[in-house]
Coordinates of C-alpha atoms and ligand atoms in Angstrom, one line a residue:
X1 CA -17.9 -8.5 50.4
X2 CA -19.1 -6.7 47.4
X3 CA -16.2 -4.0 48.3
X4 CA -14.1 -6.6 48.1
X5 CA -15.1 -8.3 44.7
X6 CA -14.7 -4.2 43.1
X7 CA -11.5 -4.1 44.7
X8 CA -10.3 -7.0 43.2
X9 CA -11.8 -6.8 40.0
X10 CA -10.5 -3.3 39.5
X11 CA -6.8 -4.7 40.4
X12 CA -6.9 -7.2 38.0
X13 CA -8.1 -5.0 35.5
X14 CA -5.6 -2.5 36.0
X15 CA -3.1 -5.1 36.0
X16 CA -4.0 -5.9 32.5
X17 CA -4.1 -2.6 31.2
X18 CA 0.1 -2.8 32.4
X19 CA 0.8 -6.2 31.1
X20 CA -0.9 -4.3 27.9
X21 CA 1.2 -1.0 28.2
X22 CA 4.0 -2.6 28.5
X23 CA 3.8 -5.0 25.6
X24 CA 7.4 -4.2 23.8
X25 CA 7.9 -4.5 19.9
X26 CA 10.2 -6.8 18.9
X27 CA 13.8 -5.3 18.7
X28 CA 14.0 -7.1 14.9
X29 CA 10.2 -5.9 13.9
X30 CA 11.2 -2.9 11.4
X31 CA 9.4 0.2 11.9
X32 CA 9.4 2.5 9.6
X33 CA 6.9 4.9 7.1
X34 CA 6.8 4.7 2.9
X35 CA 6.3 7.0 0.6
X36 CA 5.8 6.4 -3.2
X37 CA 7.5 8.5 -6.2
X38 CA 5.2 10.2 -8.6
X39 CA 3.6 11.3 -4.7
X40 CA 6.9 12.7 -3.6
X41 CA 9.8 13.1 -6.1
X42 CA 8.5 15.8 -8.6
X43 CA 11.3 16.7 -11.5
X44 CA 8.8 15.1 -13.8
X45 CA 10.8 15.8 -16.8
X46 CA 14.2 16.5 -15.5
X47 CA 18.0 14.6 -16.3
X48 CA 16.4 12.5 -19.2
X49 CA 13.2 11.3 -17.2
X50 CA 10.3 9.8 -19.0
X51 CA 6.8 11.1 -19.2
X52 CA 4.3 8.6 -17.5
X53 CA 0.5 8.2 -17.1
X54 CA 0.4 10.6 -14.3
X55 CA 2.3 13.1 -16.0
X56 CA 0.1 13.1 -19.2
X57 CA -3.4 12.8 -17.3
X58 CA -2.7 15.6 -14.8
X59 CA -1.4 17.3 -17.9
X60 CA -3.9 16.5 -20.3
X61 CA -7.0 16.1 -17.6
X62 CA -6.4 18.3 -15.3
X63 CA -9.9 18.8 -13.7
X64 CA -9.8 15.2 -12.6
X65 CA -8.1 15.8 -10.0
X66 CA -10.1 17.7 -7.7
X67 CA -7.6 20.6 -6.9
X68 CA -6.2 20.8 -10.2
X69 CA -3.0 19.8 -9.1
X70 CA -0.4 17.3 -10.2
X71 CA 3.1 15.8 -9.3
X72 CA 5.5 18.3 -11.0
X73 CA 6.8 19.3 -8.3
X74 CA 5.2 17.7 -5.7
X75 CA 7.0 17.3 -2.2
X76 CA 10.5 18.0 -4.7
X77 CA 12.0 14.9 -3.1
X78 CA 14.2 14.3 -6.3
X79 CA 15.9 17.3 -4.7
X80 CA 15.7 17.0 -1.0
X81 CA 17.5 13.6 -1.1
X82 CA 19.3 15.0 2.7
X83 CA 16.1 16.5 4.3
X84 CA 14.3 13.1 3.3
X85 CA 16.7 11.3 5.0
X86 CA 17.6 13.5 7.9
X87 CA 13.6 13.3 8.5
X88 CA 13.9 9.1 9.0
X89 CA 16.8 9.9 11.2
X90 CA 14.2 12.4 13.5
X91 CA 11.8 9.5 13.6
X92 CA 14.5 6.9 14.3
X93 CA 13.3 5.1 11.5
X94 CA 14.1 1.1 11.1
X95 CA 13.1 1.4 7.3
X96 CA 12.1 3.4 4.7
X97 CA 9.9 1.9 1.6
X98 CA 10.1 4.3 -1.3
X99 CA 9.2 3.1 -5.1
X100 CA 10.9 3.7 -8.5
X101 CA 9.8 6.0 -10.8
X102 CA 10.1 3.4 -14.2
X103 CA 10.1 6.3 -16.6
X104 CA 12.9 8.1 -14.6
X105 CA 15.1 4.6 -15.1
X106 CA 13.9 3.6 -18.5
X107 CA 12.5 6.8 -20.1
X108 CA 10.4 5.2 -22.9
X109 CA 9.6 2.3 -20.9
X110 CA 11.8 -0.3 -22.7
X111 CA 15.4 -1.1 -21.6
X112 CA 17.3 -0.3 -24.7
X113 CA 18.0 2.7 -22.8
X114 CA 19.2 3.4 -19.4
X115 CA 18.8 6.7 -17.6
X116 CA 22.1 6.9 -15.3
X117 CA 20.9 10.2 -14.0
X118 CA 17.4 8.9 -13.0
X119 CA 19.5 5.9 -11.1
X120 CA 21.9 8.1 -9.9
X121 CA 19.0 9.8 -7.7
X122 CA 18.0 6.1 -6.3
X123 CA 21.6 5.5 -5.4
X124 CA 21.9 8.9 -3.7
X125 CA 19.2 8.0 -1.7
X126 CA 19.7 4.2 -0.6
X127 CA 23.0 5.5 -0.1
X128 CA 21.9 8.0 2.8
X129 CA 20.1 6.0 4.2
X130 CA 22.4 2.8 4.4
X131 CA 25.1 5.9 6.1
X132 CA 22.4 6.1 9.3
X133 CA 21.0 1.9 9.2
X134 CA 18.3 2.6 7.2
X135 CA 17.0 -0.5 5.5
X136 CA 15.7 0.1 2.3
X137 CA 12.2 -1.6 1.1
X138 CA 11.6 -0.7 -2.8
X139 CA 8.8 -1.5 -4.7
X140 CA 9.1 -1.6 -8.6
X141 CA 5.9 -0.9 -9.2
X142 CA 3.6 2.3 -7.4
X143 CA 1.3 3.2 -10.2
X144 CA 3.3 5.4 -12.8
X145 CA 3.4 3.3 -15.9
X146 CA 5.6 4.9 -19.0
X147 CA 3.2 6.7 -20.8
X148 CA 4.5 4.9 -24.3
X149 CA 3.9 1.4 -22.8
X150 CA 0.2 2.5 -21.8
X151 CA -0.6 3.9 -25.1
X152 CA 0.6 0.4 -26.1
X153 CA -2.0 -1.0 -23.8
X154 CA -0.4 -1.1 -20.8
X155 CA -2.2 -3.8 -18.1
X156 CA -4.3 -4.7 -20.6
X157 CA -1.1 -6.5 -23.2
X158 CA 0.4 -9.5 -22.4
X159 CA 3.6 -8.6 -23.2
X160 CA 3.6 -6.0 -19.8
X161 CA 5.1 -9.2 -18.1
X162 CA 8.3 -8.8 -20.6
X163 CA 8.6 -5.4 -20.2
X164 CA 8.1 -5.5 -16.4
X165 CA 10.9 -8.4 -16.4
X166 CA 13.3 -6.7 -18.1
X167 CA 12.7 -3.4 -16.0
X168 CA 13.2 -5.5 -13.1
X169 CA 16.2 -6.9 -14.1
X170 CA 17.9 -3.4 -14.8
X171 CA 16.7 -2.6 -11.3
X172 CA 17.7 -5.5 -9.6
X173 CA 21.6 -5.5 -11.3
X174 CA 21.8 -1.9 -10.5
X175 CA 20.2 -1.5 -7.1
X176 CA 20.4 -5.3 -5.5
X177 CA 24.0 -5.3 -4.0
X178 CA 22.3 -3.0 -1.2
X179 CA 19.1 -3.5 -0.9
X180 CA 17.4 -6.7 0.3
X181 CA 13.5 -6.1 0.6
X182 CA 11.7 -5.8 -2.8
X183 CA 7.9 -5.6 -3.7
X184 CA 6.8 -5.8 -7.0
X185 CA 3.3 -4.4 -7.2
X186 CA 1.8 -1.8 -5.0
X187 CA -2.0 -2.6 -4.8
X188 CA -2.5 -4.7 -8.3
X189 CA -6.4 -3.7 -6.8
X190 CA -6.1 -0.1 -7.5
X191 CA -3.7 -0.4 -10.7
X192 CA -6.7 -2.8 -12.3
X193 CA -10.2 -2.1 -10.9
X194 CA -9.6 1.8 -10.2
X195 CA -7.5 2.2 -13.4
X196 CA -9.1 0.0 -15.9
X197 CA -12.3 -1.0 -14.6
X198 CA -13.1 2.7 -13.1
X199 CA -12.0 6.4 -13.6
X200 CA -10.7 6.7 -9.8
X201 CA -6.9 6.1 -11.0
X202 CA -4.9 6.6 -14.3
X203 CA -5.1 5.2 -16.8
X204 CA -9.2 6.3 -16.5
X205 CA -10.1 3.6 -18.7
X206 CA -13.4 2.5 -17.5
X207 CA -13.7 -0.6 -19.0
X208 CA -15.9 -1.5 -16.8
X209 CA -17.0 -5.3 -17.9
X210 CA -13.4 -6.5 -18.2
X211 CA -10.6 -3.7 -17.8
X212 CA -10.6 -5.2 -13.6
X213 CA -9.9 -8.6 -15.0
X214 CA -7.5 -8.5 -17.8
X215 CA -5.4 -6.4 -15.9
X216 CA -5.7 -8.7 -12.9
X217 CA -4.3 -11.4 -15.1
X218 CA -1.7 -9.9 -16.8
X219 CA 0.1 -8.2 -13.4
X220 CA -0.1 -11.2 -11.7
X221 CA 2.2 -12.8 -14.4
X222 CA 3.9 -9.4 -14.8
X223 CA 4.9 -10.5 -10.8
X224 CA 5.3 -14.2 -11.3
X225 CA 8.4 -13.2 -14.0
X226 CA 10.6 -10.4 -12.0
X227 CA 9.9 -13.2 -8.6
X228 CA 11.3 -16.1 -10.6
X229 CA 13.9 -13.2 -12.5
X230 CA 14.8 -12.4 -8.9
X231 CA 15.0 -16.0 -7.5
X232 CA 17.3 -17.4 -10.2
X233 CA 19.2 -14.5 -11.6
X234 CA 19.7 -12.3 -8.2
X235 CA 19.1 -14.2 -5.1
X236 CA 21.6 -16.0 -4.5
X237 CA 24.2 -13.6 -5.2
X238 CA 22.4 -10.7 -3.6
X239 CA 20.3 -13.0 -0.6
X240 CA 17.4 -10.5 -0.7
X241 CA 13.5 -11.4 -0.8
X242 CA 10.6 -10.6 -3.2
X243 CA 7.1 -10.1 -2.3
X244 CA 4.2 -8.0 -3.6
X245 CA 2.0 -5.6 -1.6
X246 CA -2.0 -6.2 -1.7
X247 CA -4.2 -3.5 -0.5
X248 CA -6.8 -5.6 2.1
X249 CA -9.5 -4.2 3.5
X250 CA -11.3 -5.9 6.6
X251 CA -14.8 -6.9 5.6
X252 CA -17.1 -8.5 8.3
X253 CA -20.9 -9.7 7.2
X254 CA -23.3 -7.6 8.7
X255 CA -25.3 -10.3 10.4
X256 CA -24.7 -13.6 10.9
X257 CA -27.0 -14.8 8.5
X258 CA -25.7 -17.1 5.9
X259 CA -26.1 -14.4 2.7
X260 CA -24.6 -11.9 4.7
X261 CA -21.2 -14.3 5.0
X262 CA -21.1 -15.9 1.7
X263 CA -21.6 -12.1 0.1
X264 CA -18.8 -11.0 2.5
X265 CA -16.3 -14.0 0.9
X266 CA -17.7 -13.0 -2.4
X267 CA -16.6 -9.4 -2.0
X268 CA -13.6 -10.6 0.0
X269 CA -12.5 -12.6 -3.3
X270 CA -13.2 -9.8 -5.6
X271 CA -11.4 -7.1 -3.4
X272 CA -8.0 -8.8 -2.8
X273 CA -8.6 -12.7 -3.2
X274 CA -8.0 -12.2 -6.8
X275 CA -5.1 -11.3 -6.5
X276 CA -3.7 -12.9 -3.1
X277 CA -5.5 -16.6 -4.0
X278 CA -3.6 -16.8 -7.1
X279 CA -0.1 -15.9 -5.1
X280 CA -0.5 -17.5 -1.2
X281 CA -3.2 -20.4 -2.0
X282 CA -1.9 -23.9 -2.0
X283 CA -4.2 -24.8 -5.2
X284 CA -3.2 -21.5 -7.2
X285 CA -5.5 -19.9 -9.5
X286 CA -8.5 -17.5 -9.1
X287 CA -10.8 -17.7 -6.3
X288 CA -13.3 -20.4 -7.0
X289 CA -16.6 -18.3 -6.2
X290 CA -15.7 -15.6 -7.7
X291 CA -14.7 -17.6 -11.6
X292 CA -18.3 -19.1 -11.2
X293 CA -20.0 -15.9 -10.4
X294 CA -18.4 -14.0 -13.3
X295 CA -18.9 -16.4 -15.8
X296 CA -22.7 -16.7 -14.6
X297 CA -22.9 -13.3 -14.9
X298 CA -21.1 -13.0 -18.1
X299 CA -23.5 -15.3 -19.7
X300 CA -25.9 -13.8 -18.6
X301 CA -25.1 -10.3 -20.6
X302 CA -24.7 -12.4 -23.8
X303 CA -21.0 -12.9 -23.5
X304 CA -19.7 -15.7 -25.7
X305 CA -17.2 -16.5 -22.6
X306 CA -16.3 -15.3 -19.2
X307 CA -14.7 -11.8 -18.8
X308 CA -12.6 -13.4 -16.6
X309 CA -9.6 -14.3 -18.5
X310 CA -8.8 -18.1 -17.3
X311 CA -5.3 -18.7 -15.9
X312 CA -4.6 -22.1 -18.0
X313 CA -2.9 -24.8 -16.0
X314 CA 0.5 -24.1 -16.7
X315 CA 0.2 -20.2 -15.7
X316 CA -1.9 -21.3 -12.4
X317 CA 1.5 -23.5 -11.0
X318 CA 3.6 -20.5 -12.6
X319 CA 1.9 -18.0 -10.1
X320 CA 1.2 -20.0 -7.4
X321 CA 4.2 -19.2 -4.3
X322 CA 5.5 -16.8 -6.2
X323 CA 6.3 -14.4 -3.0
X324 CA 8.6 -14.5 -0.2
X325 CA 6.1 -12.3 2.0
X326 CA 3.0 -10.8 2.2
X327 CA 2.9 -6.9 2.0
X328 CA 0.1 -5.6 3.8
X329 CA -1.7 -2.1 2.3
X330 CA -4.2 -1.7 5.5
X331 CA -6.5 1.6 6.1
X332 CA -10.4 0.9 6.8
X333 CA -13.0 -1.9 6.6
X334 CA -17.0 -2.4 6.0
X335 CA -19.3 -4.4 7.1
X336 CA -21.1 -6.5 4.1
X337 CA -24.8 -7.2 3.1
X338 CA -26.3 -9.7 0.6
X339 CA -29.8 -7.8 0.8
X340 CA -29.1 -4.3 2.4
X341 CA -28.9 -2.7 -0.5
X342 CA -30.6 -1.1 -3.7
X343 CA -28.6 -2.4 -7.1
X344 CA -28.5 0.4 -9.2
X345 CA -26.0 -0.6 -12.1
X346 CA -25.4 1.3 -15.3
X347 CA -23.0 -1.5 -16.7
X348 CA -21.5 -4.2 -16.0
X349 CA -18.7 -4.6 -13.4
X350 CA -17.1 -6.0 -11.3
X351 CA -19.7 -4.1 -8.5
X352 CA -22.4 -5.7 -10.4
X353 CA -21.1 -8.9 -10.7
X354 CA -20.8 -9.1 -7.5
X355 CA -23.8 -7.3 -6.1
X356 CA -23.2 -6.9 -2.1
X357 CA -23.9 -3.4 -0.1
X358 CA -21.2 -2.3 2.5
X359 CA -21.8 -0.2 5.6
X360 CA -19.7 1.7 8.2
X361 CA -21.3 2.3 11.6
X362 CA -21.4 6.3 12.2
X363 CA -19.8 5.7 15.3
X364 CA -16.1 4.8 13.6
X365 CA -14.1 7.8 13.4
X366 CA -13.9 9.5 10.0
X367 CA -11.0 10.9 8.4
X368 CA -10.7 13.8 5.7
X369 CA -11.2 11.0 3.4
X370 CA -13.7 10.0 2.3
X371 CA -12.8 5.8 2.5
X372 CA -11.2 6.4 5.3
X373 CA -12.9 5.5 8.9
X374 CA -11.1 4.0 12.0
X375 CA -12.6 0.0 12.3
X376 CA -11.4 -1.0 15.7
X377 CA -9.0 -3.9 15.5
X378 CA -9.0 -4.4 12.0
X379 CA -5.5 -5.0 11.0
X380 CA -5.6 -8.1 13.6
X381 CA -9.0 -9.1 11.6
X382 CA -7.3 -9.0 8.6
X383 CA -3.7 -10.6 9.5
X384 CA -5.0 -13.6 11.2
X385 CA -7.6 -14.3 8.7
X386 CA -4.8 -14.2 5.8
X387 CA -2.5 -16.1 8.0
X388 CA -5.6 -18.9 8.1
X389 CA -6.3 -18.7 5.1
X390 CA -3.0 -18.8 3.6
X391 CA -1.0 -21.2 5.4
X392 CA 1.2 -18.4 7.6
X393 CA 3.1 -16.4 5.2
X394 CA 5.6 -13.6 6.1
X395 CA 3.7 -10.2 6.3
X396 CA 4.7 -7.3 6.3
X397 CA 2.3 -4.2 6.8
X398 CA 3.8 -1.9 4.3
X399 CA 1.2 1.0 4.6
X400 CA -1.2 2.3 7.0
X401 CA -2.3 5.6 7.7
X402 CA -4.4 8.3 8.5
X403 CA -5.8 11.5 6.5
X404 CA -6.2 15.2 7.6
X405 CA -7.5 18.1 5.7
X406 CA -4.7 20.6 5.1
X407 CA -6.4 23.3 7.8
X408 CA -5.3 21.0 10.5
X409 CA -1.7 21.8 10.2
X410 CA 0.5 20.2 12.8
X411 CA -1.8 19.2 15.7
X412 CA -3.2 15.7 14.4
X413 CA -4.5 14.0 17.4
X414 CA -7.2 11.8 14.9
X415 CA -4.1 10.8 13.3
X416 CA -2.8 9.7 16.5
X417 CA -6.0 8.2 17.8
X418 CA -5.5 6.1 15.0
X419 CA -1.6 5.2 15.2
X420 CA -2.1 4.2 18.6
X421 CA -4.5 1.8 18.2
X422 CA -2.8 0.5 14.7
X423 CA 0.1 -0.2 16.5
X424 CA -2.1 -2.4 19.3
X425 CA -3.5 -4.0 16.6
X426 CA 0.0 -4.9 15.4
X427 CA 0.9 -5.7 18.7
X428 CA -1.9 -8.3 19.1
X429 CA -0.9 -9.5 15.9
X430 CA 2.1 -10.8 16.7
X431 CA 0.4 -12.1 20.1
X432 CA -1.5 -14.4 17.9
X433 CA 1.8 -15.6 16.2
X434 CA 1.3 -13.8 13.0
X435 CA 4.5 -13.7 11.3
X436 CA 4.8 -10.1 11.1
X437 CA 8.0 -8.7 10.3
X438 CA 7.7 -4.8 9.9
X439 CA 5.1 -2.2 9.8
X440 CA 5.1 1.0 7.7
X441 CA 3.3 4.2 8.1
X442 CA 2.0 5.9 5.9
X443 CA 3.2 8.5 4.9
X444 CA 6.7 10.1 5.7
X445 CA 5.3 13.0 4.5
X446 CA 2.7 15.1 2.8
X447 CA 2.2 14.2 -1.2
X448 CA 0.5 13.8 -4.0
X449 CA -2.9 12.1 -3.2
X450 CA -4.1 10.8 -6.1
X451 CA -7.5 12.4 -7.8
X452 CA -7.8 13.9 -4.4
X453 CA -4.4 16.1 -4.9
X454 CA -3.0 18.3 -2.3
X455 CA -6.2 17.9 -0.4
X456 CA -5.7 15.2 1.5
X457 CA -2.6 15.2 3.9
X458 CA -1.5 11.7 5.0
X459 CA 1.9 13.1 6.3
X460 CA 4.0 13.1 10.1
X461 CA 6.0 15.6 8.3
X462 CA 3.8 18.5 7.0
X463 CA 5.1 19.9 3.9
X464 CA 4.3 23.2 2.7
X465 CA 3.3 23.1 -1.2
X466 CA 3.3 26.7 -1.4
X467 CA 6.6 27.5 -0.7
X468 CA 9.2 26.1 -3.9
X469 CA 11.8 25.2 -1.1
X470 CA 8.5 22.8 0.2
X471 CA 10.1 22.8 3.6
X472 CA 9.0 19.8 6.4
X473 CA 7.5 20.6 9.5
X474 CA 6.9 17.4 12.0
X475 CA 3.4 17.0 13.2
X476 CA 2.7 16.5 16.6
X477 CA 2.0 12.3 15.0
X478 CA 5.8 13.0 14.5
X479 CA 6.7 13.2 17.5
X480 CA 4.4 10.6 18.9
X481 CA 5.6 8.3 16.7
X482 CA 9.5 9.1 17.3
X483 CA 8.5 8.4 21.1
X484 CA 7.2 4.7 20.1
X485 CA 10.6 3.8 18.0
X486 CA 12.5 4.8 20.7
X487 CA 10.7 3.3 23.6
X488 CA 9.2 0.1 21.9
X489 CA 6.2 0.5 23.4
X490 CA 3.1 2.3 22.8
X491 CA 2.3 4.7 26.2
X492 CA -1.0 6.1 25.5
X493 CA -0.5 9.1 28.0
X494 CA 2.5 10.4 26.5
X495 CA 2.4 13.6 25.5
X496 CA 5.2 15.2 23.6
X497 CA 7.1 18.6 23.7
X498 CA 6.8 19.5 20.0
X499 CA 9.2 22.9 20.2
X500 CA 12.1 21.2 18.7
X501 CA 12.5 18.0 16.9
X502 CA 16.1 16.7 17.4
X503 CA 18.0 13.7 16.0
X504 CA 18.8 11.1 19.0
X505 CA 22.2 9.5 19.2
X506 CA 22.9 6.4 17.2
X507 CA 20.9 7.9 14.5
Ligands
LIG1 C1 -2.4 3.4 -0.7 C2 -1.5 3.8 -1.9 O1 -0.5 2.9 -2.0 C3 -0.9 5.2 -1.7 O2 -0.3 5.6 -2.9 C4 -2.0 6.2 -1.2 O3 -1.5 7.5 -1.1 C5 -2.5 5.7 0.1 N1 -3.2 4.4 -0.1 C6 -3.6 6.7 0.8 O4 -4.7 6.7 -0.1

């Protein structure tokens, strides 16, 4: 009897490991990898380009970053527009989201002046890729503001919603008759709390009390203008679709007490609600917690008003639905604590304002980043949350990915630990009826990572910085992943040949 029970339990377990294996991506989901330019393109100052903050901090600072490093030349995409492309062709690649180097288009940051030779490179590119059914995804926006218009304030003056509408609008007219998928902002989070709140991303303002805030304000209006730009000037004639990428962490309350869950919306709002709220919410405006805990804590310090800037009502309706889709930055999550933890603040932020401890369990896998653990299942936590909360938008993941520490080379199985189970994440996802249209890894290649420079490898492709041709070498994550666009399913025992990487038919 008890045989039997095994027996049968074992069956129908095994059955629904199959049903599992066999789940098949959707032929229309887009799979694809991203990339961003001041990461990949180099030619920082060649054909007429711009300088921009990344340029003059890695010139001008150079110790932050901890290698030394910068984007000079970086992976020299600027002049590997074929091997780029041939590389998506490897993979099998649905699409490819790349972004725009602003200085490289409009070299002092104002569009008096058009750089055709810094457009010419885009065109080259989309133009590849278009040859071999490669849809393009752009995003306007990846971090490297003219240097001019920072000096000018950048995030911090109003008027960045003018200049960002008219740089959009050179963009759109010059690019837009071939490509349909645009983002506006890549991670407003990173731009404002890392930029101007902290010292983690150019511009290293730390303005700690209200750099996170004014900025947060000012790019979500800086959106809300190239969206409605787009919409009236561009979308009919071109049929495309705007969005804007948010970086969203999972974050689950430690226990199930009722501190532990209201600090784990609190932090929730502060993280990405502060920006997503304002966009997907069907009332519009800041997260409500959030306004009531910053002005608390603003009074508190003897502020006159809130260092949150309020949205007035005309700007809240202005901003609200302001996105065709939902783009997805997903790496890691925590777990958050009301109590667990010892406040130790030298000013006043946006951490202090909020006052919450996170945690990660040792037991989640650690990559050579710092941030960066594997959270099982967390892009389903995340999707089907923002599909609750948000009244079922489009998404589309637009990053996700994995780092190794350059020693590893080319045999990346963490990285491929953690694609596979990504990619069931997705898979259960869209199970749950999330709209999901596409998923991008992260990245194509090798690049420029930030503060943490060449030391931090998120590539399939390894690229060798110390060689100036910077040639590509697939990881074995390459090939992995090659097998999954091709197949449509994720088969967990596969395990490829990596002696030659070829370019299947069709592509
Ligand atoms: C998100 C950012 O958009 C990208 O620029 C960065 O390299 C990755 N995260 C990895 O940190």
């Amino acid at each position: 009897m008890k045989t039997f029970l095994l027996l049968g339990l074992l069956g129908a377990y095994c059955s629904a490991l199959s049903t599992k294996q066999q789940r098949r991506f959707p032929d229309d989901f887009l799979i694809g990898t991203a990339t961003a330019s001041y990461q990949i393109e180099g030619a920082w100052n060649e054909d007429g380009k711009g300088e921009n903050i990344w340029d003059y901090i890695t010139h001008n600072n150079p110790t932050v970053i901890v290698d030394e490093s910068n984007g000079d030349i970086a992976a020299d995409s600027y002049h590997n527009v074929e091997r780029d492309v041939e590389m998506m062709r490897e993979l099998g690649l649905d699409v490819y989201r790349f972004s725009l180097s602003w200085s490289r288009i409009l070299p002092s940051g104002f569009a008096n002046e058009v750089n055709e030779a810094g457009v010419d490179y885009y065109n080259r590119l989309i133009n590849e890729m278009l040859k071999y059914n490669i849809t393009p995804m752009i995003s306007l926006y990846h971090w490297d503001l003219p240097q001019k218009l920072q000096e000018l304030g950048g995030f911090a003056n109003p008027l960045i919603a003018d200049w960002f509408e008219d740089y959009a609008r050179v963009v759109f007219s010059k690019l837009g008759d071939r490509v349909k998928l645009w983002i506006t902002f890549n991670e407003p989070r990173e731009v404002c709390y890392e930029g101007y709140g902290f010292t983690t991303k150019a511009p290293i303002l730390n303005a700690t009390a209200v750099g996170t805030y004014m900025c947060a304000r000012n790019l979500l209006l800086a959106h809300a203008k190239a969206y409605y730009l787009y919409n009236n000037e561009f979308k009919t004639k071109q049929g495309g679709q705007c969005g804007i990428t948010i970086s969203v962490n999972s974050f689950k309350p430690l226990t199930d007490s009722e501190e532990d869950r209201a600090a784990t919306e609190l932090k929730q709002q502060a993280e990405w609600g502060i920006y997503a709220h304002p966009i997907f919410s069907q009332e519009g405006g800041f997260p409500k917690e959030l306004v009531v805990r910053v002005a608390e804590k603003s009074a508190e310090h003897g502020y006159p008003r809130t260092r949150l800037p309020q949205l007035s009502e005309e700007e809240r309706v202005l901003i609200r639905g302001t996105a065709d889709f939902f783009g997805v930055n997903h790496y890691t999550g925590y777990l958050v604590s009301a109590t667990r933890h010892t406040p130790e603040y030298s000013t006043v932020s946006l951490l202090s304002d909020i006052n919450v401890g996170t945690y990660r369990p040792v037991e989640w896998l650690q990559s050579a980043a710092s941030w960066l653990t594997l959270m099982p299942n967390s892009i389903y936590d995340v999707l089907t949350h923002l599909k609750n909360k948000y009244n079922d938008p489009i998404f589309y993941v637009t990053e996700n990915g994995w780092a190794t520490s350059p020693e590893i080379g080319l045999e990346d199985d963490d990285r491929i630990t953690y694609y596979r189970a990504a990619l069931e994440s997705i898979l259960d996802s869209l199970d749950a009826g999330v709209r999901l249209k596409g998923y991008m890894a992260w990245s194509l290649m090798d690049n420029f990572e930030w503060l943490a420079g060449y030391t931090e490898r998120f590539g399939l492709y390894e690229v060798d910085f110390s060689d100036p041709a910077r040639p590509r070498t697939p990881r074995k994550s390459a090939f992995v992943y090659k097998e999954i666009l091709r197949s449509r399913v994720i088969d967990h025992d596969y395990e490829p040949d990596t002696a030659v990487m070829t370019i299947d038919e069709g592509h």
